[in-house]
């Protein structure tokens, strides 16, 4: 058992850390306040290779392992979770799904541009009446000769308006239940595809979350991913890896808040000494550091299992469940350490707390992770 980083891991981590500090930190509060997407920053992240980190270099990816990806996600999320959710969806859901299950033509046509960050992608599973209950898809895709006709609405789609390519899950044979669900690649410009309203959110306010409407959108048969009926399994397999990305995001949010609280506790004086010299604060810091370390081990283990080609579905569910809970706990405590300053925007920790909350909801709520874990235990 090794608990060491390689030199490559450290180089990736440091590059992500430098980028986050120099490019994401300036303006992060304003982007949050104005709910403004970090266009320029995401473009630069593409140029630096952060948008297709694990993709084979022959498809313009970085050819890196999942540990490197997790390290980069952690660093970006310490500063800007709105940027990191775009990165996570593009890497883990869109690029991974296409590389693993897409045809050679799909990889040539779409993956190369997605992995290089030239364009970004979105993953469209959730619907107004199908969030946790993802098998209840109402979006339909009916085959008509050499194409499908897509109709329906998707909700809460990350990169909803900024994406160019959308992986859409739809029902192709309702009589077969989840085994009649298929996955498709849909382009933004196609007729009948309308980008709906942008959500005004509690956190990750810089990310671009929309509903999407499909009205008789013609999708060529060659844009189906895998066989007809493979779509639900595609979504579940893809989300297993997505959950590692979100777990890393939660870990980063927690670490970012902890680092701010630690630094503040050494500067701020009360009762004649830095508050870090008071046991009330020391115990908070000890709890935060311990929880973060435990979350980190779960996140890295799930990434490692994926890199070894071993089953990581339970590990990723556990990592996301725990890391998101830690993100919530630690960010609340980081505000408490900051006192009144923690409650105002300038000190960042209130934003990190608002951002933390979504990690307990998207890519499967904490309750869904418990279903995944308990079913596996009891199988
Ligand atoms: N890995 C692999 N396969 C899985 C799986 C997993 N983690 N979980 C379920 N499956 C498979 C099952 O094995 C089964 O396959 P077969 O029929 O071939 O055996 C199939 O999926 C159906 O599973 P169940 O019979 O258990 O179905 P269910 O309805 O009882 O439960 C569920 C399914 C696990 C609750 C599933 O609906 C689920 O994960 N829901 C949460 C959906 C979710 O995570 N949404 C996130 C939206 S994407 C997002 O947030 C992205 C973003 O923008 C940030």
Tab-separated table of C-alpha atoms and ligand atoms in Angstrom:
chain	number	residue	atom	x	y	z
A	1	UNK	CA	0.000	0.000	0.000
A	2	UNK	CA	1.401	3.369	-1.017
A	3	UNK	CA	0.181	6.734	0.186
A	4	UNK	CA	2.588	8.749	-1.940
A	5	UNK	CA	2.065	11.056	-4.870
A	6	UNK	CA	4.185	10.619	-7.976
A	7	UNK	CA	6.109	13.580	-9.359
A	8	UNK	CA	3.511	13.846	-12.123
A	9	UNK	CA	0.701	14.028	-9.555
A	10	UNK	CA	2.462	16.842	-7.723
A	11	UNK	CA	3.102	18.712	-10.969
A	12	UNK	CA	-0.595	18.495	-11.922
A	13	UNK	CA	-1.669	19.560	-8.439
A	14	UNK	CA	0.694	22.532	-8.443
A	15	UNK	CA	-0.354	23.609	-11.936
A	16	UNK	CA	-4.022	23.507	-10.921
A	17	UNK	CA	-3.247	25.352	-7.675
A	18	UNK	CA	-1.347	28.104	-9.491
A	19	UNK	CA	-4.070	28.458	-12.104
A	20	UNK	CA	-6.815	28.653	-9.472
A	21	UNK	CA	-4.981	31.338	-7.515
A	22	UNK	CA	-3.929	33.449	-10.471
A	23	UNK	CA	-6.905	33.053	-12.828
A	24	UNK	CA	-9.946	31.970	-10.815
A	25	UNK	CA	-9.549	33.838	-7.551
A	26	UNK	CA	-9.676	37.334	-9.094
A	27	UNK	CA	-13.351	38.054	-9.710
A	28	UNK	CA	-14.734	34.911	-8.084
A	29	UNK	CA	-16.904	36.926	-5.665
A	30	UNK	CA	-18.273	39.125	-8.464
A	31	UNK	CA	-19.023	36.145	-10.699
A	32	UNK	CA	-20.917	34.544	-7.814
A	33	UNK	CA	-22.886	37.733	-7.081
A	34	UNK	CA	-23.760	38.315	-10.734
A	35	UNK	CA	-24.255	34.597	-11.531
A	36	UNK	CA	-21.732	34.990	-14.343
A	37	UNK	CA	-20.153	31.966	-16.061
A	38	UNK	CA	-16.320	31.966	-16.093
A	39	UNK	CA	-16.040	31.845	-19.920
A	40	UNK	CA	-12.451	33.037	-20.263
A	41	UNK	CA	-11.246	30.923	-17.372
A	42	UNK	CA	-12.872	27.740	-18.722
A	43	UNK	CA	-11.302	28.447	-22.108
A	44	UNK	CA	-7.883	28.687	-20.455
A	45	UNK	CA	-8.588	25.510	-18.504
A	46	UNK	CA	-9.137	23.809	-21.859
A	47	UNK	CA	-5.847	25.173	-23.187
A	48	UNK	CA	-4.054	23.869	-20.088
A	49	UNK	CA	-5.568	20.402	-20.544
A	50	UNK	CA	-7.973	20.424	-17.585
A	51	UNK	CA	-11.116	19.708	-19.611
A	52	UNK	CA	-10.156	16.289	-20.972
A	53	UNK	CA	-7.560	15.129	-18.496
A	54	UNK	CA	-8.081	11.367	-18.682
A	55	UNK	CA	-8.820	11.106	-22.393
A	56	UNK	CA	-6.333	9.281	-24.614
A	57	UNK	CA	-3.933	11.771	-26.278
A	58	UNK	CA	-5.008	10.411	-29.676
A	59	UNK	CA	-8.346	12.131	-28.991
A	60	UNK	CA	-6.628	15.307	-27.777
A	61	UNK	CA	-6.805	14.362	-24.099
A	62	UNK	CA	-4.163	14.523	-21.387
A	63	UNK	CA	-3.833	10.735	-20.978
A	64	UNK	CA	-3.651	11.176	-17.204
A	65	UNK	CA	-4.896	8.944	-14.432
A	66	UNK	CA	-7.921	9.565	-12.221
A	67	UNK	CA	-5.736	10.516	-9.241
A	68	UNK	CA	-4.333	13.438	-11.275
A	69	UNK	CA	-7.861	14.472	-12.192
A	70	UNK	CA	-8.989	14.344	-8.570
A	71	UNK	CA	-5.987	16.417	-7.462
A	72	UNK	CA	-6.759	19.071	-10.071
A	73	UNK	CA	-10.473	19.064	-9.194
A	74	UNK	CA	-9.590	19.557	-5.535
A	75	UNK	CA	-7.397	22.577	-6.225
A	76	UNK	CA	-9.822	24.256	-8.639
A	77	UNK	CA	-12.720	23.634	-6.215
A	78	UNK	CA	-10.877	25.273	-3.314
A	79	UNK	CA	-11.252	28.543	-5.167
A	80	UNK	CA	-14.149	28.253	-7.619
A	81	UNK	CA	-16.651	25.391	-7.490
A	82	UNK	CA	-18.617	26.946	-10.368
A	83	UNK	CA	-15.634	26.397	-12.657
A	84	UNK	CA	-14.954	22.955	-11.226
A	85	UNK	CA	-18.456	21.620	-11.878
A	86	UNK	CA	-18.065	22.483	-15.566
A	87	UNK	CA	-14.737	20.707	-15.500
A	88	UNK	CA	-16.177	17.679	-13.714
A	89	UNK	CA	-19.139	17.264	-16.068
A	90	UNK	CA	-16.965	17.673	-19.160
A	91	UNK	CA	-14.284	15.248	-17.934
A	92	UNK	CA	-16.197	12.562	-16.069
A	93	UNK	CA	-19.595	12.473	-17.686
A	94	UNK	CA	-19.197	13.694	-21.244
A	95	UNK	CA	-15.625	12.792	-22.266
A	96	UNK	CA	-15.449	9.582	-20.270
A	97	UNK	CA	-18.866	8.411	-21.482
A	98	UNK	CA	-17.939	9.062	-25.102
A	99	UNK	CA	-14.477	7.553	-24.893
A	100	UNK	CA	-15.704	4.414	-23.154
A	101	UNK	CA	-18.904	3.765	-25.092
A	102	UNK	CA	-18.880	5.992	-28.184
A	103	UNK	CA	-18.183	4.816	-31.742
A	104	UNK	CA	-14.931	5.730	-33.496
A	105	UNK	CA	-16.833	8.245	-35.630
A	106	UNK	CA	-18.374	9.855	-32.521
A	107	UNK	CA	-14.950	10.129	-30.922
A	108	UNK	CA	-13.473	11.728	-34.033
A	109	UNK	CA	-16.374	14.112	-34.463
A	110	UNK	CA	-17.103	15.104	-30.861
A	111	UNK	CA	-14.618	13.763	-28.317
A	112	UNK	CA	-11.564	15.406	-29.872
A	113	UNK	CA	-13.104	18.860	-29.606
A	114	UNK	CA	-14.498	18.214	-26.125
A	115	UNK	CA	-11.237	16.850	-24.731
A	116	UNK	CA	-9.216	19.795	-26.018
A	117	UNK	CA	-11.682	22.223	-24.436
A	118	UNK	CA	-12.518	23.736	-27.823
A	119	UNK	CA	-16.150	23.058	-26.941
A	120	UNK	CA	-17.804	21.871	-23.750
A	121	UNK	CA	-20.476	19.281	-23.171
A	122	UNK	CA	-23.505	18.639	-20.968
A	123	UNK	CA	-25.051	15.476	-19.555
A	124	UNK	CA	-28.843	15.399	-19.663
A	125	UNK	CA	-30.508	12.819	-17.447
A	126	UNK	CA	-32.645	14.757	-14.930
A	127	UNK	CA	-36.166	15.811	-15.788
A	128	UNK	CA	-38.854	17.791	-13.977
A	129	UNK	CA	-40.297	14.485	-12.697
A	130	UNK	CA	-37.209	12.287	-12.849
A	131	UNK	CA	-34.429	13.419	-10.518
A	132	UNK	CA	-33.500	10.677	-8.057
A	133	UNK	CA	-36.016	8.375	-9.755
A	134	UNK	CA	-33.994	8.443	-12.938
A	135	UNK	CA	-35.648	5.426	-14.577
A	136	UNK	CA	-38.909	7.432	-14.904
A	137	UNK	CA	-37.748	9.142	-18.103
A	138	UNK	CA	-40.504	11.028	-19.925
A	139	UNK	CA	-38.297	12.268	-22.762
A	140	UNK	CA	-38.914	10.053	-25.777
A	141	UNK	CA	-36.897	9.230	-28.877
A	142	UNK	CA	-38.941	7.503	-31.570
A	143	UNK	CA	-37.147	5.828	-34.436
A	144	UNK	CA	-38.155	6.969	-37.906
A	145	UNK	CA	-35.884	5.393	-40.511
A	146	UNK	CA	-32.345	6.741	-40.243
A	147	UNK	CA	-33.067	9.061	-37.329
A	148	UNK	CA	-34.882	9.400	-34.013
A	149	UNK	CA	-37.396	12.105	-33.136
A	150	UNK	CA	-36.628	13.509	-29.706
A	151	UNK	CA	-39.275	15.138	-27.498
A	152	UNK	CA	-39.183	16.162	-23.863
A	153	UNK	CA	-37.721	18.430	-21.203
A	154	UNK	CA	-34.543	18.138	-19.168
A	155	UNK	CA	-33.919	20.042	-15.938
A	156	UNK	CA	-30.982	21.468	-13.964
A	157	UNK	CA	-28.484	20.851	-16.748
A	158	UNK	CA	-24.946	21.991	-15.944
A	159	UNK	CA	-23.318	23.854	-18.879
A	160	UNK	CA	-26.899	24.128	-20.168
A	161	UNK	CA	-26.322	27.129	-22.402
A	162	UNK	CA	-22.532	27.088	-22.743
A	163	UNK	CA	-22.329	23.534	-24.064
A	164	UNK	CA	-22.218	22.727	-27.763
A	165	UNK	CA	-22.791	18.990	-27.398
A	166	UNK	CA	-25.357	17.284	-25.141
A	167	UNK	CA	-25.529	13.642	-24.103
A	168	UNK	CA	-29.277	13.087	-23.782
A	169	UNK	CA	-30.955	10.113	-22.124
A	170	UNK	CA	-34.398	9.264	-23.544
A	171	UNK	CA	-36.974	6.518	-23.601
A	172	UNK	CA	-36.964	4.581	-26.889
A	173	UNK	CA	-39.238	1.729	-25.763
A	174	UNK	CA	-41.416	2.615	-22.756
A	175	UNK	CA	-42.748	-0.956	-22.499
A	176	UNK	CA	-39.248	-2.128	-21.523
A	177	UNK	CA	-38.864	0.301	-18.600
A	178	UNK	CA	-35.245	1.237	-17.921
A	179	UNK	CA	-34.086	-1.366	-20.436
A	180	UNK	CA	-35.868	0.686	-23.100
A	181	UNK	CA	-33.820	3.817	-22.396
A	182	UNK	CA	-31.133	4.978	-24.869
A	183	UNK	CA	-28.448	7.666	-24.963
A	184	UNK	CA	-27.876	10.171	-27.774
A	185	UNK	CA	-25.461	12.905	-28.796
A	186	UNK	CA	-27.377	16.080	-29.636
A	187	UNK	CA	-25.945	19.270	-31.097
A	188	UNK	CA	-27.053	22.645	-29.845
A	189	UNK	CA	-27.896	24.089	-33.247
A	190	UNK	CA	-30.381	21.401	-34.254
A	191	UNK	CA	-33.893	22.506	-35.054
A	192	UNK	CA	-36.407	22.081	-32.250
A	193	UNK	CA	-33.779	22.258	-29.484
A	194	UNK	CA	-34.507	25.210	-27.198
A	195	UNK	CA	-32.431	26.300	-24.200
A	196	UNK	CA	-34.842	27.082	-21.369
A	197	UNK	CA	-34.545	29.336	-18.364
A	198	UNK	CA	-31.354	29.775	-16.404
A	199	UNK	CA	-31.697	28.764	-12.746
A	200	UNK	CA	-31.053	31.378	-10.044
A	201	UNK	CA	-29.254	29.231	-7.508
A	202	UNK	CA	-28.149	29.239	-3.861
A	203	UNK	CA	-24.583	28.225	-4.730
A	204	UNK	CA	-22.295	27.458	-7.672
A	205	UNK	CA	-23.914	30.610	-9.023
A	206	UNK	CA	-21.265	31.088	-11.702
A	207	UNK	CA	-22.177	27.757	-13.270
A	208	UNK	CA	-24.652	27.754	-16.084
A	209	UNK	CA	-27.697	25.655	-15.133
A	210	UNK	CA	-30.665	25.484	-17.513
A	211	UNK	CA	-33.722	23.525	-18.447
A	212	UNK	CA	-33.707	22.230	-22.038
A	213	UNK	CA	-36.620	21.542	-24.360
A	214	UNK	CA	-36.643	19.143	-27.295
A	215	UNK	CA	-39.478	19.404	-29.730
A	216	UNK	CA	-39.318	16.978	-32.674
A	217	UNK	CA	-35.520	17.187	-32.769
A	218	UNK	CA	-34.141	14.874	-35.459
A	219	UNK	CA	-31.212	12.855	-34.123
A	220	UNK	CA	-29.344	10.676	-36.651
A	221	UNK	CA	-29.116	6.995	-35.719
A	222	UNK	CA	-25.304	7.240	-35.785
A	223	UNK	CA	-25.573	9.636	-32.818
A	224	UNK	CA	-26.965	6.934	-30.522
A	225	UNK	CA	-24.361	5.846	-27.960
A	226	UNK	CA	-24.157	2.050	-27.904
A	227	UNK	CA	-27.122	-0.170	-28.585
A	228	UNK	CA	-30.753	0.807	-28.211
A	229	UNK	CA	-31.742	0.097	-24.591
A	230	UNK	CA	-28.212	0.717	-23.261
A	231	UNK	CA	-28.926	4.296	-22.167
A	232	UNK	CA	-29.743	3.721	-18.501
A	233	UNK	CA	-26.719	1.526	-17.923
A	234	UNK	CA	-24.670	4.121	-19.794
A	235	UNK	CA	-25.930	6.817	-17.419
A	236	UNK	CA	-25.262	4.733	-14.296
A	237	UNK	CA	-21.759	3.682	-15.368
A	238	UNK	CA	-20.927	7.247	-16.296
A	239	UNK	CA	-22.272	8.600	-13.021
A	240	UNK	CA	-20.096	6.164	-11.055
A	241	UNK	CA	-17.096	8.118	-12.319
A	242	UNK	CA	-18.923	11.441	-12.124
A	243	UNK	CA	-19.377	10.871	-8.424
A	244	UNK	CA	-15.591	10.680	-7.988
A	245	UNK	CA	-15.361	14.128	-9.592
A	246	UNK	CA	-18.057	15.590	-7.352
A	247	UNK	CA	-16.505	13.930	-4.296
A	248	UNK	CA	-13.229	15.643	-5.238
A	249	UNK	CA	-15.105	18.900	-5.652
A	250	UNK	CA	-16.583	18.524	-2.148
A	251	UNK	CA	-13.127	17.715	-0.792
A	252	UNK	CA	-11.750	20.852	-2.440
A	253	UNK	CA	-14.529	23.057	-1.067
A	254	UNK	CA	-13.890	21.673	2.439
A	255	UNK	CA	-10.099	22.095	2.117
A	256	UNK	CA	-10.470	25.625	0.786
A	257	UNK	CA	-12.682	26.647	3.709
A	258	UNK	CA	-10.383	24.937	6.204
A	259	UNK	CA	-7.266	26.671	4.849
A	260	UNK	CA	-9.000	30.053	5.094
A	261	UNK	CA	-10.157	29.331	8.656
A	262	UNK	CA	-6.690	28.173	9.700
A	263	UNK	CA	-4.998	31.288	8.287
A	264	UNK	CA	-7.623	33.581	9.810
A	265	UNK	CA	-7.324	31.919	13.224
A	266	UNK	CA	-3.617	32.776	13.337
A	267	UNK	CA	-4.213	36.428	12.489
A	268	UNK	CA	-7.344	37.282	14.421
A	269	UNK	CA	-6.751	38.185	18.062
A	270	UNK	CA	-9.298	37.915	20.869
A	271	UNK	CA	-8.767	38.097	24.603
A	272	UNK	CA	-5.150	39.105	24.051
A	273	UNK	CA	-3.985	36.283	21.767
A	274	UNK	CA	-4.613	34.790	18.314
A	275	UNK	CA	-7.853	32.827	18.354
A	276	UNK	CA	-5.840	29.757	17.220
A	277	UNK	CA	-4.481	29.750	20.785
A	278	UNK	CA	-7.951	29.185	22.209
A	279	UNK	CA	-8.956	25.579	22.664
A	280	UNK	CA	-12.458	26.226	21.292
A	281	UNK	CA	-10.893	27.061	17.918
A	282	UNK	CA	-8.133	24.442	18.140
A	283	UNK	CA	-10.703	21.671	18.543
A	284	UNK	CA	-12.646	22.945	15.553
A	285	UNK	CA	-9.480	22.925	13.454
A	286	UNK	CA	-8.644	19.408	14.643
A	287	UNK	CA	-12.106	18.134	13.719
A	288	UNK	CA	-12.019	19.832	10.334
A	289	UNK	CA	-8.552	18.491	9.481
A	290	UNK	CA	-9.495	14.951	10.529
A	291	UNK	CA	-12.719	14.895	8.546
A	292	UNK	CA	-10.977	16.282	5.468
A	293	UNK	CA	-8.248	13.657	5.696
A	294	UNK	CA	-10.818	10.852	5.971
A	295	UNK	CA	-12.724	12.231	2.979
A	296	UNK	CA	-9.474	12.526	1.032
A	297	UNK	CA	-8.649	8.870	1.606
A	298	UNK	CA	-12.093	7.801	0.347
A	299	UNK	CA	-11.842	10.038	-2.715
A	300	UNK	CA	-8.328	8.905	-3.625
A	301	UNK	CA	-9.239	5.248	-3.039
A	302	UNK	CA	-12.186	5.479	-5.452
A	303	UNK	CA	-9.936	7.148	-8.050
A	304	UNK	CA	-7.266	4.503	-7.505
A	305	UNK	CA	-9.761	1.658	-7.936
A	306	UNK	CA	-10.872	3.204	-11.221
A	307	UNK	CA	-7.268	3.476	-12.370
A	308	UNK	CA	-6.683	-0.189	-11.500
A	309	UNK	CA	-9.661	-1.226	-13.609
A	310	UNK	CA	-11.444	-2.479	-10.484
A	311	UNK	CA	-15.083	-1.922	-9.501
A	312	UNK	CA	-15.485	1.570	-8.078
A	313	UNK	CA	-19.259	2.016	-7.931
A	314	UNK	CA	-19.562	1.562	-4.154
A	315	UNK	CA	-16.320	3.409	-3.459
A	316	UNK	CA	-17.410	6.431	-5.496
A	317	UNK	CA	-20.811	6.485	-3.771
A	318	UNK	CA	-19.109	6.334	-0.357
A	319	UNK	CA	-16.604	9.018	-1.341
A	320	UNK	CA	-19.317	11.364	-2.547
A	321	UNK	CA	-21.601	10.680	0.409
A	322	UNK	CA	-18.888	11.336	2.951
A	323	UNK	CA	-16.958	14.127	1.234
A	324	UNK	CA	-20.141	16.136	0.619
A	325	UNK	CA	-21.117	15.807	4.283
A	326	UNK	CA	-17.623	16.928	5.279
A	327	UNK	CA	-17.863	19.878	2.876
A	328	UNK	CA	-21.067	20.990	4.579
A	329	UNK	CA	-19.721	20.528	8.133
A	330	UNK	CA	-16.358	22.132	7.469
A	331	UNK	CA	-17.714	25.164	5.633
A	332	UNK	CA	-20.191	25.866	8.443
A	333	UNK	CA	-17.396	25.589	11.003
A	334	UNK	CA	-15.125	27.788	8.851
A	335	UNK	CA	-17.766	30.520	9.031
A	336	UNK	CA	-17.956	30.049	12.805
A	337	UNK	CA	-14.181	30.460	13.135
A	338	UNK	CA	-14.420	33.702	11.134
A	339	UNK	CA	-17.267	34.996	13.312
A	340	UNK	CA	-19.018	38.025	11.834
A	341	UNK	CA	-16.454	38.247	9.015
A	342	UNK	CA	-17.417	34.764	7.909
A	343	UNK	CA	-20.943	35.903	7.226
A	344	UNK	CA	-19.924	38.467	4.616
A	345	UNK	CA	-18.878	37.771	1.021
A	346	UNK	CA	-15.384	39.256	1.203
A	347	UNK	CA	-14.039	36.351	3.249
A	348	UNK	CA	-15.131	33.625	0.798
A	349	UNK	CA	-16.307	31.072	3.357
A	350	UNK	CA	-20.016	31.926	3.080
A	351	UNK	CA	-19.794	31.229	-0.680
A	352	UNK	CA	-18.005	27.952	-0.043
A	353	UNK	CA	-20.822	26.930	2.321
A	354	UNK	CA	-23.456	27.730	-0.306
A	355	UNK	CA	-21.415	25.833	-2.905
A	356	UNK	CA	-20.984	22.840	-0.592
A	357	UNK	CA	-24.715	22.174	-0.408
A	358	UNK	CA	-25.078	21.118	-4.037
A	359	UNK	CA	-22.505	18.350	-3.594
A	360	UNK	CA	-25.090	16.565	-1.412
A	361	UNK	CA	-27.646	16.834	-4.225
A	362	UNK	CA	-26.281	16.518	-7.765
A	363	UNK	CA	-24.985	13.363	-9.419
A	364	UNK	CA	-27.170	11.459	-6.963
A	365	UNK	CA	-28.325	12.855	-3.628
A	366	UNK	CA	-26.813	11.564	-0.389
A	367	UNK	CA	-29.907	9.396	-0.012
A	368	UNK	CA	-29.299	7.855	-3.457
A	369	UNK	CA	-25.673	7.139	-2.517
A	370	UNK	CA	-26.982	5.295	0.546
A	371	UNK	CA	-29.268	3.245	-1.725
A	372	UNK	CA	-26.313	2.354	-3.960
A	373	UNK	CA	-24.135	1.424	-0.961
A	374	UNK	CA	-26.776	-0.498	0.996
A	375	UNK	CA	-27.939	-2.472	-2.053
A	376	UNK	CA	-24.373	-3.531	-2.632
A	377	UNK	CA	-23.885	-4.529	1.015
A	378	UNK	CA	-27.084	-6.569	1.036
A	379	UNK	CA	-26.723	-8.102	-2.437
B	1	LIG	N1	-23.614	1.422	-11.343
B	1	LIG	C1	-23.932	0.584	-12.352
B	1	LIG	N2	-25.211	0.198	-12.587
B	1	LIG	C2	-26.153	0.667	-11.760
B	1	LIG	C3	-25.885	1.527	-10.690
B	1	LIG	C4	-24.538	1.905	-10.486
B	1	LIG	N3	-24.173	2.725	-9.493
B	1	LIG	N4	-27.050	1.807	-10.052
B	1	LIG	C5	-28.014	1.151	-10.708
B	1	LIG	N5	-27.474	0.465	-11.738
B	1	LIG	C6	-28.161	-0.381	-12.708
B	1	LIG	C7	-28.739	-1.638	-12.053
B	1	LIG	O1	-27.774	-2.670	-11.957
B	1	LIG	C8	-29.857	-1.990	-13.005
B	1	LIG	O2	-29.313	-2.574	-14.170
B	1	LIG	P1	-29.917	-3.949	-14.781
B	1	LIG	O3	-31.398	-3.799	-14.864
B	1	LIG	O4	-29.206	-4.102	-16.088
B	1	LIG	O5	-29.557	-5.022	-13.789
B	1	LIG	C9	-30.363	-0.627	-13.440
B	1	LIG	O6	-29.301	0.287	-13.191
B	1	LIG	C10	-31.596	-0.181	-12.696
B	1	LIG	O7	-31.284	-0.188	-11.333
B	1	LIG	P2	-32.382	-0.477	-10.227
B	1	LIG	O8	-33.215	-1.663	-10.602
B	1	LIG	O9	-31.658	-0.528	-8.928
B	1	LIG	O10	-33.310	0.826	-10.402
B	1	LIG	P3	-33.976	1.757	-9.316
B	1	LIG	O11	-34.913	2.613	-10.029
B	1	LIG	O12	-34.459	0.955	-8.154
B	1	LIG	O13	-32.721	2.626	-8.747
B	1	LIG	C11	-31.115	4.421	-8.925
B	1	LIG	C12	-31.866	3.296	-9.631
B	1	LIG	C13	-29.824	3.843	-8.356
B	1	LIG	C14	-31.899	5.052	-7.796
B	1	LIG	C15	-30.853	5.433	-10.047
B	1	LIG	O14	-32.077	5.902	-10.557
B	1	LIG	C16	-30.002	6.608	-9.646
B	1	LIG	O15	-28.779	6.496	-9.558
B	1	LIG	N6	-30.627	7.775	-9.416
B	1	LIG	C17	-29.899	9.024	-9.230
B	1	LIG	C18	-29.720	9.711	-10.539
B	1	LIG	C19	-28.602	10.685	-10.528
B	1	LIG	O16	-27.537	10.438	-9.993
B	1	LIG	N7	-28.811	11.787	-11.194
B	1	LIG	C20	-27.802	12.765	-11.357
B	1	LIG	C21	-28.117	13.639	-12.517
B	1	LIG	S1	-26.704	14.040	-13.450
B	1	LIG	C22	-26.043	15.413	-12.729
B	1	LIG	O17	-26.375	15.815	-11.658
B	1	LIG	C23	-24.956	16.034	-13.537
B	1	LIG	C24	-24.736	17.461	-13.329
B	1	LIG	O18	-25.195	18.249	-14.096
B	1	LIG	C25	-23.820	17.904	-12.253
